[in-house]
Short mmCIF file of C-alpha atoms in Angstrom, two decimals:
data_model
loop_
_atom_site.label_atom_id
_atom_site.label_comp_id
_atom_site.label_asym_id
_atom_site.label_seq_id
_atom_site.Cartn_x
_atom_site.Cartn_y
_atom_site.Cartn_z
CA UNK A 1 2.06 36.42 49.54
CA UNK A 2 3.35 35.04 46.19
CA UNK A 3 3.27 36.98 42.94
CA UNK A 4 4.89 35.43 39.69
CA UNK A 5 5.37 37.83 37.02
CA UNK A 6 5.66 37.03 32.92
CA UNK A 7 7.68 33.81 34.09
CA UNK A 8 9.34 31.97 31.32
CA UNK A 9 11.82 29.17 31.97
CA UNK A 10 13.75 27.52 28.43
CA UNK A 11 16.11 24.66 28.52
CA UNK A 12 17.82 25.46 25.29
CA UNK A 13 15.54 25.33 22.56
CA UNK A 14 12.48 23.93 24.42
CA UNK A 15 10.61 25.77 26.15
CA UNK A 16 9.11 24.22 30.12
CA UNK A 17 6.95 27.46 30.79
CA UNK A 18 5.98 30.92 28.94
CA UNK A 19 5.21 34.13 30.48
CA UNK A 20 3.08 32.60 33.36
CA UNK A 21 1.94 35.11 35.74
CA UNK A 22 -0.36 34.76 38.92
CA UNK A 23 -0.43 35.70 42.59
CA UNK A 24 -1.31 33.65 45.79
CA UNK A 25 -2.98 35.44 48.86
CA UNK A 26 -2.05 34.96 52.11
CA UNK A 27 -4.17 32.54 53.50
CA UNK A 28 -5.02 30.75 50.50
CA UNK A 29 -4.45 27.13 49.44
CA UNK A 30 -3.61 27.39 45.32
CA UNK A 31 -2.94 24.66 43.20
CA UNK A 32 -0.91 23.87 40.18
CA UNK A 33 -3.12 21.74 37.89
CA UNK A 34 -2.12 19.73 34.63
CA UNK A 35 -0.92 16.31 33.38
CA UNK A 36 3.10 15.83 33.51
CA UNK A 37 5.36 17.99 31.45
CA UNK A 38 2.78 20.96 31.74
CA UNK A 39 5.51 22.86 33.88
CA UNK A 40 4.29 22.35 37.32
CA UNK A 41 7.97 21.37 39.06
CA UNK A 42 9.34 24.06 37.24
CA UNK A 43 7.36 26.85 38.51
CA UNK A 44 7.57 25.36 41.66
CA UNK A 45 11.53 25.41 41.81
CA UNK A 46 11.58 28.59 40.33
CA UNK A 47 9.90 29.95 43.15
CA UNK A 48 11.55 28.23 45.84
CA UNK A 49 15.22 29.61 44.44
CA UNK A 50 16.16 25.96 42.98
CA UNK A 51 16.02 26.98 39.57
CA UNK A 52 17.17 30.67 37.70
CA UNK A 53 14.33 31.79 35.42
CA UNK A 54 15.38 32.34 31.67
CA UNK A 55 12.56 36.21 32.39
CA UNK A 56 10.51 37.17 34.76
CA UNK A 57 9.89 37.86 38.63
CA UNK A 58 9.23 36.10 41.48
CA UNK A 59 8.43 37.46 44.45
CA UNK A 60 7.21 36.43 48.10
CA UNK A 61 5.86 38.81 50.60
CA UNK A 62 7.41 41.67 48.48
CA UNK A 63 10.71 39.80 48.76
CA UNK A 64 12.87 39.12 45.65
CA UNK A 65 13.64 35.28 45.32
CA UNK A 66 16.69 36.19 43.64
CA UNK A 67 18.20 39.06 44.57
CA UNK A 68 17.34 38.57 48.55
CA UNK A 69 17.57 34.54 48.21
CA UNK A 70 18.46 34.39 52.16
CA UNK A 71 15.54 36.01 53.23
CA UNK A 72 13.01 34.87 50.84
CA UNK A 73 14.16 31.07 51.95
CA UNK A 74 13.40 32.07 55.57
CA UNK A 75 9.42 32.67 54.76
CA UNK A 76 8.81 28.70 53.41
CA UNK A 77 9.24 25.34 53.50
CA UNK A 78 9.04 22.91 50.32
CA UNK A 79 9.12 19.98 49.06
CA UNK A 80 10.14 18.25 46.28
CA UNK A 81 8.12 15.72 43.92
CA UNK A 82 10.74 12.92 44.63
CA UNK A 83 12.38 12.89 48.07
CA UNK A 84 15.17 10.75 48.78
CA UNK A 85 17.05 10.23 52.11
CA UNK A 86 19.57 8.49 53.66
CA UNK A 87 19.17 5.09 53.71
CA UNK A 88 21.17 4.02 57.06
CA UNK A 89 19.57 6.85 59.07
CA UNK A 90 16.20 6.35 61.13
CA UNK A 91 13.35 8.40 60.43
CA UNK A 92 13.63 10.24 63.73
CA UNK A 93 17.43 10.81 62.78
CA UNK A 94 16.62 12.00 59.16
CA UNK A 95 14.04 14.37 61.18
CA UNK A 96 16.64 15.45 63.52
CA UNK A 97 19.07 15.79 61.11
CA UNK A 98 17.25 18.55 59.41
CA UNK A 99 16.28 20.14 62.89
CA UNK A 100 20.12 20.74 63.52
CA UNK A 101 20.47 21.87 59.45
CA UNK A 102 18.09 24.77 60.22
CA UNK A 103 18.75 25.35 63.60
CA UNK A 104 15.46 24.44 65.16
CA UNK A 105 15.03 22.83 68.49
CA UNK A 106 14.56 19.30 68.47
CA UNK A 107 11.23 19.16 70.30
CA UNK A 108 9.90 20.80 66.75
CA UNK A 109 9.53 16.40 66.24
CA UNK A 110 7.38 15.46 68.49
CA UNK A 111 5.32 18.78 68.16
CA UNK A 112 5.16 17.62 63.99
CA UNK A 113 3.60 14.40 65.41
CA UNK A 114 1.35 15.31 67.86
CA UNK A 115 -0.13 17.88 65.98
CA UNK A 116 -0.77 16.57 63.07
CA UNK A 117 -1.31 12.91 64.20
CA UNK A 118 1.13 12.48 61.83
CA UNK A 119 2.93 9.10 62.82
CA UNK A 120 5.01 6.75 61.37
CA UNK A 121 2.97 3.49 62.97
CA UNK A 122 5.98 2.29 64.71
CA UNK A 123 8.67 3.34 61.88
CA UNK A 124 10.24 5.91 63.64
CA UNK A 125 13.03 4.02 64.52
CA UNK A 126 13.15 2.13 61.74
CA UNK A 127 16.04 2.67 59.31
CA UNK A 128 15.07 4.31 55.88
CA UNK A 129 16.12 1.39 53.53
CA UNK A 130 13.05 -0.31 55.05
CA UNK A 131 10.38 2.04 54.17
CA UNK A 132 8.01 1.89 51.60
CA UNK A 133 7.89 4.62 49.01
CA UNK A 134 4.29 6.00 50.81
CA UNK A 135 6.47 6.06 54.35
CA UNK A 136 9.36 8.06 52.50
CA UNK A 137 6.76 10.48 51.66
CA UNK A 138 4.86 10.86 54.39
CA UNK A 139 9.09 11.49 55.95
CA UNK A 140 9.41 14.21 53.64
CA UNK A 141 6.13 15.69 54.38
CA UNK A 142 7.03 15.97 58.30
CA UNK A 143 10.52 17.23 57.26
CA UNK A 144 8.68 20.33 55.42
CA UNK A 145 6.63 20.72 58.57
CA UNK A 146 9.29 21.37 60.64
CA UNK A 147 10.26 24.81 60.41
CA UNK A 148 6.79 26.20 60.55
CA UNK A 149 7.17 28.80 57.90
CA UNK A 150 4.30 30.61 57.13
CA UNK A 151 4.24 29.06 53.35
CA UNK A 152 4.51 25.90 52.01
CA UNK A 153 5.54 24.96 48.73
CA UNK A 154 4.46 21.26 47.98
CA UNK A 155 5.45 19.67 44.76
CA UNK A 156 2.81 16.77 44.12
CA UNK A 157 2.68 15.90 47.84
CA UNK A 158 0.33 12.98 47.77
CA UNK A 159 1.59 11.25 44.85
CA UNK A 160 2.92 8.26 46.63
CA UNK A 161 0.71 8.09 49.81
CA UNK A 162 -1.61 5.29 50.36
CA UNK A 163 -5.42 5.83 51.37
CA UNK A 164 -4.75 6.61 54.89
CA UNK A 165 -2.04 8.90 54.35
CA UNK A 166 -3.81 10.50 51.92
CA UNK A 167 -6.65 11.35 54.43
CA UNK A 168 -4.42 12.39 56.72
CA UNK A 169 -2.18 14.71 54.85
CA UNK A 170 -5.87 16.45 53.62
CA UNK A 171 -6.59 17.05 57.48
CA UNK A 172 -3.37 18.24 57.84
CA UNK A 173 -3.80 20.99 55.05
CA UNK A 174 -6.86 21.60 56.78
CA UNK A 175 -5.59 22.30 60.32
CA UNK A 176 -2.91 24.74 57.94
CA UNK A 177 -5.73 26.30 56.62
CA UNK A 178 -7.12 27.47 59.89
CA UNK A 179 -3.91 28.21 61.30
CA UNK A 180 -4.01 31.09 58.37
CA UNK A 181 -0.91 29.17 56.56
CA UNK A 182 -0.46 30.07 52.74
CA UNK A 183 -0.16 26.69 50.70
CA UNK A 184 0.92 26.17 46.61
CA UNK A 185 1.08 23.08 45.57
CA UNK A 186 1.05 20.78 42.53
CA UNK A 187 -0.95 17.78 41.53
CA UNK A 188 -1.93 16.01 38.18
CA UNK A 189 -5.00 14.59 41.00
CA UNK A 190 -8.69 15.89 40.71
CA UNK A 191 -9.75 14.73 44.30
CA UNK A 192 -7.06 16.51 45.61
CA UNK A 193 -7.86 19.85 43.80
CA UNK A 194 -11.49 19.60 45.09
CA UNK A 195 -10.25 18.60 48.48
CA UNK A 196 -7.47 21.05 49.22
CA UNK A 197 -7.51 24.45 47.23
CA UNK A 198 -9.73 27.40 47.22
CA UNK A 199 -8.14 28.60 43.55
CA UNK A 200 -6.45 26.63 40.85
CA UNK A 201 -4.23 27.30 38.28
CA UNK A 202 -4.70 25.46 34.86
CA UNK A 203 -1.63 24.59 32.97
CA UNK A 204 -1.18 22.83 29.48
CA UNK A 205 2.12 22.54 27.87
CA UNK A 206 3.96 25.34 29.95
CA UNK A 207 1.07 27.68 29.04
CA UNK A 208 -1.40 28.99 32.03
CA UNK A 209 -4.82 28.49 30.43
CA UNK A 210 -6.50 29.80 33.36
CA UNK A 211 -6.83 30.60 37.21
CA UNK A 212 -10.29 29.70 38.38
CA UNK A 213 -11.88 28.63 41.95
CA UNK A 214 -13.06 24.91 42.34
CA UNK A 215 -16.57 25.64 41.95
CA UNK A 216 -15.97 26.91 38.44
CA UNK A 217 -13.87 23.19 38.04
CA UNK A 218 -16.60 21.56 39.66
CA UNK A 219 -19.10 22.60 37.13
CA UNK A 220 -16.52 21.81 34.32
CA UNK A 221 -15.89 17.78 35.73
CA UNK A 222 -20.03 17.93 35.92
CA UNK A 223 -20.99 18.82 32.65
CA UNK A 224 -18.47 15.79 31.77
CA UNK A 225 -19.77 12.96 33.48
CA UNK A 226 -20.41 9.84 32.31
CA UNK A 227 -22.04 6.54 33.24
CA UNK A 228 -21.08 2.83 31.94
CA UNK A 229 -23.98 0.72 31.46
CA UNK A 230 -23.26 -3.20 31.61
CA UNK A 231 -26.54 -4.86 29.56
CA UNK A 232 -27.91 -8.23 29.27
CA UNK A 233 -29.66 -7.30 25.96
CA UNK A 234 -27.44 -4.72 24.17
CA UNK A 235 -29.43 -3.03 21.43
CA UNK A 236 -28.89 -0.25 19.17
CA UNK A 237 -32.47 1.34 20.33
CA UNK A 238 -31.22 1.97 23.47
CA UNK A 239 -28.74 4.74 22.29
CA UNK A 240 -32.08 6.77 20.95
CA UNK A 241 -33.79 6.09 23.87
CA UNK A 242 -30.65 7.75 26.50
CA UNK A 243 -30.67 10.77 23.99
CA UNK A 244 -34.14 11.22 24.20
CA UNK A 245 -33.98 11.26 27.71
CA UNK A 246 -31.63 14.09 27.97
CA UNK A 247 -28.13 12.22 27.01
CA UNK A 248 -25.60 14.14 25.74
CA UNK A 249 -23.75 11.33 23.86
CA UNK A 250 -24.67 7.89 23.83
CA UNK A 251 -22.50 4.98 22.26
CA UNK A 252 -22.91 1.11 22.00
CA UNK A 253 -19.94 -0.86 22.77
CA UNK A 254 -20.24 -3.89 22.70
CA UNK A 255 -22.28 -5.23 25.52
CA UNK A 256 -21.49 -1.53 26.98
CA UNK A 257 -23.99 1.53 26.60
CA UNK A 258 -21.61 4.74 27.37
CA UNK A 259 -24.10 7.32 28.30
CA UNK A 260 -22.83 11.00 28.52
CA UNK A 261 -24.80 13.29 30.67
CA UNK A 262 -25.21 16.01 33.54
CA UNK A 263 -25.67 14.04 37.15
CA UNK A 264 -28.84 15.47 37.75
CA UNK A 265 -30.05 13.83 34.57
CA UNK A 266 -28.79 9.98 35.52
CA UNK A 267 -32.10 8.84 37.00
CA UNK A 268 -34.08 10.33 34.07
CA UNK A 269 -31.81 8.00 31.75
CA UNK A 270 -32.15 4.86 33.89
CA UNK A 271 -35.56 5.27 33.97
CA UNK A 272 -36.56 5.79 30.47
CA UNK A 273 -33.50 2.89 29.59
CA UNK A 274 -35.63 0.35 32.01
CA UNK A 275 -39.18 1.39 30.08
CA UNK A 276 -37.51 0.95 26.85
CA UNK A 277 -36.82 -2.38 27.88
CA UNK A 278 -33.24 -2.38 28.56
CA UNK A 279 -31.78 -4.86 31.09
CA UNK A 280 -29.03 -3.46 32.83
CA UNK A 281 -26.81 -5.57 35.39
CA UNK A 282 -24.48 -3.40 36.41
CA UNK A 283 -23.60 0.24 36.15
CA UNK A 284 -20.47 2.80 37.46
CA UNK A 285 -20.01 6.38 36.86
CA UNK A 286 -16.58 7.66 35.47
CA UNK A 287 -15.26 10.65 36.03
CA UNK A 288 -13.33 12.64 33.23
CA UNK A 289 -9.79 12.45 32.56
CA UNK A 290 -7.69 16.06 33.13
CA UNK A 291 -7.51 16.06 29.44
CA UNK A 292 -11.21 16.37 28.72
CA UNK A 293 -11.49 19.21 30.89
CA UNK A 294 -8.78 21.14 29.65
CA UNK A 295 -9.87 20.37 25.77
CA UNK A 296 -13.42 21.16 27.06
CA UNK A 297 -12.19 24.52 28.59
CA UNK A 298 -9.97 25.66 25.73
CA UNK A 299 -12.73 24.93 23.53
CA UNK A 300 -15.01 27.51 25.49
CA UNK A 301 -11.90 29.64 26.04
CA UNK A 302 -11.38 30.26 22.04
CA UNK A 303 -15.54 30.33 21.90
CA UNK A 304 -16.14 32.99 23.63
CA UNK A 305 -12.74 35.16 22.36
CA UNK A 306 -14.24 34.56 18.91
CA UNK A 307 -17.16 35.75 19.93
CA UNK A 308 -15.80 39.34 21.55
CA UNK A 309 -13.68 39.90 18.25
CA UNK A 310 -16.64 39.90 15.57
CA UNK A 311 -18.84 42.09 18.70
CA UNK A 312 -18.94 46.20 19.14
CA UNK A 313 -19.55 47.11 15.67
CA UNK A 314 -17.08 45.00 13.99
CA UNK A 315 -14.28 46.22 16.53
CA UNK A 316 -11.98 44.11 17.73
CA UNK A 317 -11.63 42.95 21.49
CA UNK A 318 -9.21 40.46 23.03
CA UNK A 319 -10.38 38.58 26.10
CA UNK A 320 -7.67 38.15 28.89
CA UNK A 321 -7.61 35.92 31.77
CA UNK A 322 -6.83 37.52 35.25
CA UNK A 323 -3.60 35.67 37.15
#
């Protein structure tokens, strides 16, 4: 469906993203994964014909962004990180503003709503000014559903939802999915990775560092885990007691233990904590930031391309990741 080709986008001397290349299937939900300023909204507009690559290509469904912009515009919907409407319009009239933009019947509303369950809780008359920045959202969410294009391009879409939107918006995707729709989207968010995509695409400062499925960033969060140990007698001893019990890293802070381990290894800890007389009054589990992972990956990335270089006889191999 989408196929991105030795991208590279510079603004002057700095460079947002370098020769990024990947391809979406039709069908699939992919994400865009990194922390802000890893070049997320700029792949993102450069696909969607908002913004001229410095190199590259950019196709969707075989169809040139660029050179066959019309067409290419007609095959998705998308929207942007920050939406903004205005302000003395109602939500239905923003929505049926947009109907009339792209010529598409006005009934296309109340389909977006019922479908979905989708609802503005009594907003929709409502003018825009009074809205919260989670109702703006969930406005420009419905305004990319309108057109029912057969791809979406979504550019951190739950960044400003509450709870319940959030839930929604993920059943949304999910009534998408089995409608066969192809989805990209961005997000700096973990749960929403593990939620929503099938494949995700790593970035770090405008570099791909890989394209992987969730179950392979499953097992990298995993491995990461950690637990937070509140204790009514904090003792150094403790710290050899957690590593003997399978820890990976153990630290005292002050009345803190910070255990490091894999989850299926937490009771084991506990346990052999409680014989070694530990009394703990409260514990949480924390999951790791995006940064661990992707220092964690690249670690294992450079690892294991080490390791093919000094293998065959002394010849030298380069390891490649697949877009």
């Amino acid at each position: 469906m989408i196929e991105v080709k030795q991208l590279t986008k510079k603004f002057g001397h700095f460079t947002a993203v370098e020769d990024i290349s990947f391809q979406v299937k039709v069908g699939e939900t992919f994400a865009l994964l990194g922390p802000n300023g890893s070049g997320k909204t700029t792949i993102l507009k450069c696909i969607a014909g908002l913004m001229l690559p410095t190199s590259g290509h950019i196709s969707i469904n075989g169809v040139d962004v660029w050179k066959n912009s019309r067409e290419a515009k007609s095959l998705f919907s998308y929207l942007p990180q920050r939406v903004a409407f205005y302000e003395n319009l109602t939500a239905r009239e923003v929505l049926e503003f947009y109907c009339r933009l792209r010529k598409l019947p006005l009934d296309r509303i109340e389909r977006v709503f019922e479908k979905f369950n989708f609802s503005f809780n009594g907003f929709a008359d409502r003018l825009v000014s009074e809205f919260s920045g989670g109702m703006i959202q969930r406005l420009g969410i419905a305004v990319a559903f309108l057109p029912d294009a057969p791809l979406l391009l979504l550019d951190e879409p739950t960044a400003s939802l509450d709870p319940e939107g959030g839930i929604k918006f993920r059943k949304l995707i999910a009534t998408l999915k089995q409608e066969g729709k192809t989805i990209l989207f961005s997000s700096h968010v973990l749960s929403d990775i593990e939620h929503l995509a099938d494949r995700v695409a790593i970035l770090v400062s405008g570099k791909l560092v890989a394209v992987q499925s969730v179950e392979a960033l499953r097992n990298a969060i995993r491995v990461n885990s950690r637990m937070r140990l509140l204790l009514g007698n904090p003792n150094e001893n403790f710290i050899k007691a957690a590593l003997d019990a399978g820890a990976i890293e153990a630290k005292l802070l002050n009345t803190h233990l910070i255990v490091s381990s894999k989850p299926e290894g937490r009771l084991s800890i506990l346990q052999a904590l409680s014989d070694a007389g530990a009394i703990i009054e409260r514990f949480s589990t924390e999951e790791p930031s995006l940064e661990e992972i992707y220092l964690k990956y690249i670690y294992e990335e450079n690892s294991h391309n080490l390791t093919l270089t000094h293998s065959h006889d002394g010849l030298s191999e380069r390891a490649t990741t697949a877009g």
